[in-house]
């Protein structure tokens, strides 16, 4: 654990002023990403804290049935924003968790496009405005459990991935969904290393991808995603280990067979395809029974499916929980 974990809430400075997306659009700035680079440093306990500023999300909604559907965790403290944006895994920039914020600060997302293709009636390339038009962003407060046994509670925003997939009309032959991160070593400098096989790729079975909890994520704490958390759009599947939540997505393909996934390729004995959070199945090198909630002192018991069993367990009936799928 880095010193950063020990920063208490008392020491976290309130958020600074933020840009207003609407005002910028009026000013003729087309891509919100152009202003996502305003950031400043503070030093706390010798650790550099980067306060990345991103525009406020326009039209954020908070549906009344969110808690009942498991879309909002109501009884656990939110992880402070400064922790969420300064303790990251994003190997395209650096493998050092508290260095991602600084290393990604100049990442620009202007003109971003996501191609949704493959086994579909209406494949289409979406720009960010197309995405905003599909659905207003909805607040989703999810637990996040990394396979490394740390966790957070994060107020994301976005809409169910199923709404995007519906737009392209998947064919019956589409059994899986494959995701791909941008490949651009000039903009993602650690892609010049062989830390992982690039581009980062992930995948879901089609029924997992259609589950309403699977979130196409465009926001964090009511603002657009900062680069370090996967701007401008990433996946969040809260019942799975964090590595399934692929960042900075440029391609989504509907496919017939199980697609390769980055961490499974890197260490197949350690990281499965399904990667459902499971306290009874240990990582070969550490226990998964408990976790360190960032900002807390003691450890918590890890919950099966990260506490989302009621919503998702039926997707996996018949699967042996002790196998590293
Ligand atoms: N493209 C890409 N996506 C990625 C990663 C990465 O290195 N590259 N790291 C994964 C891991 S291991 C985790 S735990 C989460 C971390 O998300 P966060 O930094 O927003 O908390 O992103 C996942 N998505
Ligand atoms: Mo992770």
XYZ file of C-alpha atoms and ligand atoms in Angstrom:
350
model
C 0.000 0.000 0.000
C 1.267 3.469 -0.792
C 1.261 6.394 1.629
C -1.658 7.754 -0.338
C -3.994 5.191 1.196
C -3.394 6.653 4.617
C -4.532 10.154 3.737
C -7.490 10.862 5.961
C -10.661 12.525 4.717
C -9.919 15.570 6.862
C -6.897 16.293 4.673
C -8.739 16.081 1.380
C -9.277 19.611 0.089
C -12.738 20.349 -1.332
C -12.977 20.373 -5.095
C -11.949 23.532 -6.915
C -14.057 25.326 -9.483
C -14.908 23.379 -12.596
C -15.598 24.247 -16.164
C -19.151 24.206 -17.397
C -19.658 22.071 -20.451
C -22.591 24.043 -21.805
C -20.719 27.331 -21.563
C -17.824 25.842 -23.462
C -20.041 24.445 -26.187
C -21.571 27.883 -26.627
C -18.055 29.203 -26.951
C -17.551 26.948 -29.936
C -15.376 24.328 -28.276
C -16.654 21.159 -29.825
C -14.998 18.497 -27.716
C -15.250 18.585 -23.962
C -11.989 16.667 -23.858
C -10.177 19.823 -24.831
C -10.663 21.189 -21.339
C -10.244 17.967 -19.456
C -6.608 18.791 -18.969
C -6.903 21.548 -16.358
C -5.210 20.117 -13.297
C -3.116 21.123 -10.341
C -0.957 19.433 -7.761
C -0.971 19.414 -4.051
C 1.392 17.605 -1.781
C -0.061 15.678 1.132
C 2.099 13.487 3.328
C 4.782 13.631 0.660
C 2.428 12.217 -1.988
C 1.604 14.220 -5.056
C -2.163 14.639 -5.388
C -3.436 15.714 -8.783
C -6.837 17.422 -8.848
C -7.968 16.869 -12.395
C -10.770 19.176 -13.486
C -13.346 17.957 -15.971
C -16.602 19.525 -17.159
C -19.817 18.967 -15.260
C -22.060 16.296 -16.762
C -25.091 17.786 -18.420
C -28.455 16.277 -17.492
C -27.322 13.790 -14.849
C -30.323 11.821 -13.598
C -30.885 9.945 -10.331
C -33.697 7.443 -10.951
C -35.945 6.814 -7.954
C -35.692 3.022 -8.183
C -31.873 3.044 -8.300
C -31.242 1.709 -4.784
C -33.896 -0.998 -5.072
C -32.287 -2.271 -8.297
C -28.783 -2.329 -6.831
C -27.736 0.626 -9.007
C -26.870 2.728 -5.969
C -25.107 1.519 -2.807
C -26.725 3.627 -0.115
C -25.205 2.461 3.162
C -21.451 2.574 2.502
C -19.328 5.743 2.472
C -18.268 7.077 -0.915
C -14.533 6.937 -1.559
C -13.269 10.555 -1.773
C -12.795 11.813 -5.338
C -9.129 12.613 -4.756
C -8.507 8.958 -3.889
C -10.426 7.666 -6.917
C -8.434 9.885 -9.283
C -5.008 9.376 -7.690
C -4.949 5.607 -7.133
C -5.436 3.996 -10.524
C -4.579 1.060 -12.702
C -4.064 2.260 -16.269
C -0.984 0.529 -17.636
C -1.075 2.490 -20.901
C 0.313 5.430 -18.894
C 2.309 3.855 -16.084
C 2.190 0.786 -13.874
C 2.559 2.991 -10.791
C -0.889 3.535 -9.292
C -0.223 6.972 -7.848
C 1.523 8.137 -11.015
C -1.350 7.614 -13.476
C -3.032 10.953 -12.752
C 0.062 12.927 -13.651
C 1.119 10.687 -16.547
C -2.310 10.946 -18.199
C -2.937 14.652 -17.530
C -2.320 15.726 -21.139
C -4.450 12.973 -22.689
C -6.883 14.554 -25.175
C -10.157 12.945 -26.201
C -11.341 15.466 -28.811
C -13.008 13.785 -31.783
C -13.336 10.442 -29.966
C -15.243 7.734 -31.795
C -16.435 4.272 -30.816
C -17.088 1.742 -33.526
C -19.784 -0.805 -32.634
C -19.443 -3.530 -35.207
C -19.465 -7.240 -35.979
C -22.548 -9.451 -35.860
C -25.174 -6.709 -35.947
C -27.859 -5.463 -38.328
C -26.860 -1.836 -37.954
C -23.160 -1.455 -37.112
C -22.319 2.176 -36.494
C -19.520 4.518 -35.505
C -20.675 6.692 -32.599
C -19.153 9.983 -31.556
C -19.625 11.279 -28.023
C -22.624 13.413 -28.937
C -24.290 10.309 -30.411
C -23.721 8.598 -27.059
C -25.214 11.492 -25.066
C -28.268 11.261 -27.345
C -28.886 7.562 -26.604
C -29.598 8.241 -22.949
C -28.944 10.909 -20.348
C -26.246 9.862 -17.884
C -27.598 8.191 -14.776
C -25.835 8.122 -11.413
C -24.630 4.639 -10.412
C -22.905 4.211 -7.070
C -21.069 0.912 -7.316
C -18.569 -1.022 -5.273
C -15.299 -1.492 -7.168
C -13.192 -4.514 -6.201
C -9.767 -4.865 -7.785
C -8.288 -8.359 -8.083
C -5.384 -6.954 -6.022
C -7.758 -6.909 -2.999
C -8.401 -3.191 -2.620
C -11.832 -1.664 -3.077
C -13.704 1.627 -3.337
C -17.290 2.898 -3.555
C -17.538 5.088 -6.648
C -20.297 7.387 -7.927
C -20.070 6.690 -11.643
C -22.418 8.035 -14.296
C -23.445 6.534 -17.585
C -26.107 4.257 -18.993
C -26.594 0.536 -19.393
C -24.406 -0.896 -22.134
C -27.504 -2.758 -23.342
C -28.929 0.569 -24.624
C -25.947 1.076 -26.911
C -25.995 -2.540 -28.111
C -29.727 -2.292 -28.862
C -28.984 0.559 -31.283
C -26.939 -1.725 -33.553
C -29.363 -4.671 -33.329
C -27.138 -7.666 -32.481
C -27.715 -10.806 -34.550
C -28.690 -14.078 -32.866
C -25.230 -15.387 -33.729
C -23.577 -12.766 -31.474
C -22.674 -14.704 -28.315
C -19.954 -12.445 -26.891
C -18.986 -8.783 -26.885
C -15.331 -7.761 -27.353
C -13.959 -4.374 -26.245
C -10.789 -2.577 -27.261
C -8.887 0.389 -25.785
C -7.263 3.032 -27.996
C -3.890 1.992 -29.429
C -1.768 5.124 -29.769
C 1.695 5.022 -28.184
C 2.159 8.744 -28.816
C -0.822 9.539 -26.600
C -0.502 6.553 -24.268
C 3.257 6.483 -23.773
C 3.551 3.256 -21.780
C 2.239 1.399 -24.847
C 5.867 1.739 -25.968
C 6.713 -0.781 -23.232
C 5.764 -4.431 -23.160
C 4.034 -4.170 -19.755
C 0.984 -5.758 -21.432
C 0.002 -6.804 -24.942
C -1.537 -3.723 -26.597
C -4.217 -2.708 -27.203
C -5.865 -3.701 -23.907
C -8.842 -5.916 -24.755
C -11.723 -7.280 -22.704
C -14.866 -9.289 -23.265
C -18.224 -10.303 -21.872
C -20.714 -13.002 -22.713
C -23.689 -11.370 -24.449
C -26.059 -11.967 -21.508
C -23.557 -10.306 -19.160
C -23.222 -7.361 -21.536
C -27.017 -6.997 -21.695
C -27.381 -7.041 -17.893
C -28.557 -3.595 -16.728
C -25.723 -3.324 -14.170
C -23.116 -3.372 -16.984
C -22.430 0.333 -17.314
C -21.130 2.292 -20.258
C -19.448 4.884 -18.077
C -18.880 8.507 -19.015
C -18.765 10.219 -15.629
C -17.469 10.292 -12.094
C -18.718 12.427 -9.167
C -21.112 14.287 -11.475
C -18.401 15.312 -13.940
C -17.004 13.822 -17.126
C -14.471 11.043 -16.621
C -10.921 12.253 -16.052
C -8.204 10.632 -18.188
C -6.871 8.473 -15.350
C -10.263 6.769 -14.927
C -10.671 5.932 -18.601
C -11.889 9.041 -20.429
C -14.002 9.514 -22.349
C -15.857 6.209 -22.004
C -15.128 2.954 -20.200
C -16.900 -0.171 -19.040
C -17.882 -0.932 -15.443
C -19.127 -4.400 -14.410
C -19.335 -4.065 -10.620
C -19.753 -7.785 -9.865
C -16.437 -8.581 -11.575
C -12.843 -7.750 -10.699
C -11.798 -4.257 -11.763
C -9.674 -5.372 -14.705
C -12.832 -6.246 -16.663
C -13.647 -2.504 -16.640
C -11.743 -1.588 -19.778
C -10.906 2.093 -20.176
C -10.875 4.543 -23.102
C -12.842 2.269 -25.437
C -12.647 2.756 -29.220
C -14.172 -0.495 -30.453
C -16.966 -2.820 -29.375
C -17.470 -5.954 -31.490
C -20.293 -8.469 -31.436
C -18.673 -11.849 -31.975
C -19.550 -15.554 -32.082
C -16.752 -16.961 -29.926
C -15.088 -16.009 -26.648
C -12.686 -13.143 -27.349
C -9.176 -12.941 -25.878
C -8.778 -10.731 -22.796
C -5.616 -8.917 -21.777
C -5.031 -10.197 -18.243
C -6.039 -13.731 -19.154
C -3.496 -13.615 -21.974
C -0.849 -12.192 -19.633
C -1.332 -14.747 -16.815
C -3.986 -17.382 -17.650
C -3.571 -19.220 -14.347
C -4.249 -16.056 -12.378
C -6.959 -14.200 -14.313
C -9.967 -15.906 -15.862
C -12.392 -14.691 -18.505
C -15.398 -14.364 -16.197
C -13.432 -12.958 -13.244
C -16.475 -12.694 -10.994
C -15.590 -11.415 -7.520
C -15.403 -14.518 -5.361
C -14.123 -14.634 -1.769
C -13.962 -18.443 -1.873
C -11.598 -18.631 -4.827
C -8.160 -17.294 -3.975
C -5.708 -15.794 -6.394
C -2.736 -18.200 -6.608
C -0.579 -15.616 -4.826
C -3.002 -14.081 -2.286
C -6.336 -14.569 -0.548
C -9.493 -13.039 -1.986
C -11.454 -13.523 1.265
C -10.972 -9.924 2.429
C -10.201 -6.543 0.936
C -8.789 -3.137 1.873
C -11.431 -0.465 1.340
C -9.386 2.619 0.413
C -9.662 5.141 3.257
C -10.596 2.571 5.933
C -8.240 1.048 8.486
C -9.446 -2.532 8.984
C -10.161 -5.055 6.233
C -13.651 -5.956 5.004
C -14.951 -9.353 4.053
C -15.210 -9.660 0.311
C -18.752 -10.435 -0.877
C -19.664 -13.023 -3.510
C -20.200 -11.209 -6.811
C -19.040 -8.121 -4.886
C -22.444 -7.955 -3.203
C -24.436 -8.137 -6.458
C -25.415 -11.843 -6.199
C -29.116 -11.031 -6.077
C -28.870 -9.330 -9.455
C -26.366 -11.516 -11.320
C -26.067 -14.990 -9.744
C -28.655 -16.426 -12.146
C -26.299 -15.692 -15.062
C -23.924 -18.322 -13.689
C -26.188 -21.133 -12.504
C -24.402 -24.443 -12.933
C -20.933 -22.912 -12.841
C -18.579 -24.203 -10.126
C -17.573 -21.247 -7.950
C -14.209 -22.806 -7.183
C -12.972 -22.760 -10.740
C -11.055 -19.777 -12.089
C -13.259 -19.202 -15.116
N -7.225 0.039 -20.879
C -7.097 -0.294 -19.592
N -8.198 -0.531 -18.858
C -8.078 -0.888 -17.551
C -6.801 -1.068 -16.950
C -5.654 -0.804 -17.756
O -4.498 -0.923 -17.309
N -5.847 -0.423 -19.062
N -6.714 -1.475 -15.627
C -7.876 -2.205 -15.078
C -7.798 -2.443 -13.646
S -6.737 -3.669 -13.122
C -8.612 -1.820 -12.752
S -8.637 -2.247 -11.103
C -9.471 -0.697 -13.182
C -9.122 0.542 -12.371
O -10.007 1.599 -12.638
P -9.810 2.998 -11.888
O -8.369 3.394 -12.040
O -10.752 3.938 -12.531
O -10.155 2.751 -10.430
O -9.333 -0.382 -14.565
C -9.183 -1.502 -15.421
N -9.210 -1.073 -16.810
Mo -7.370 -4.236 -10.971
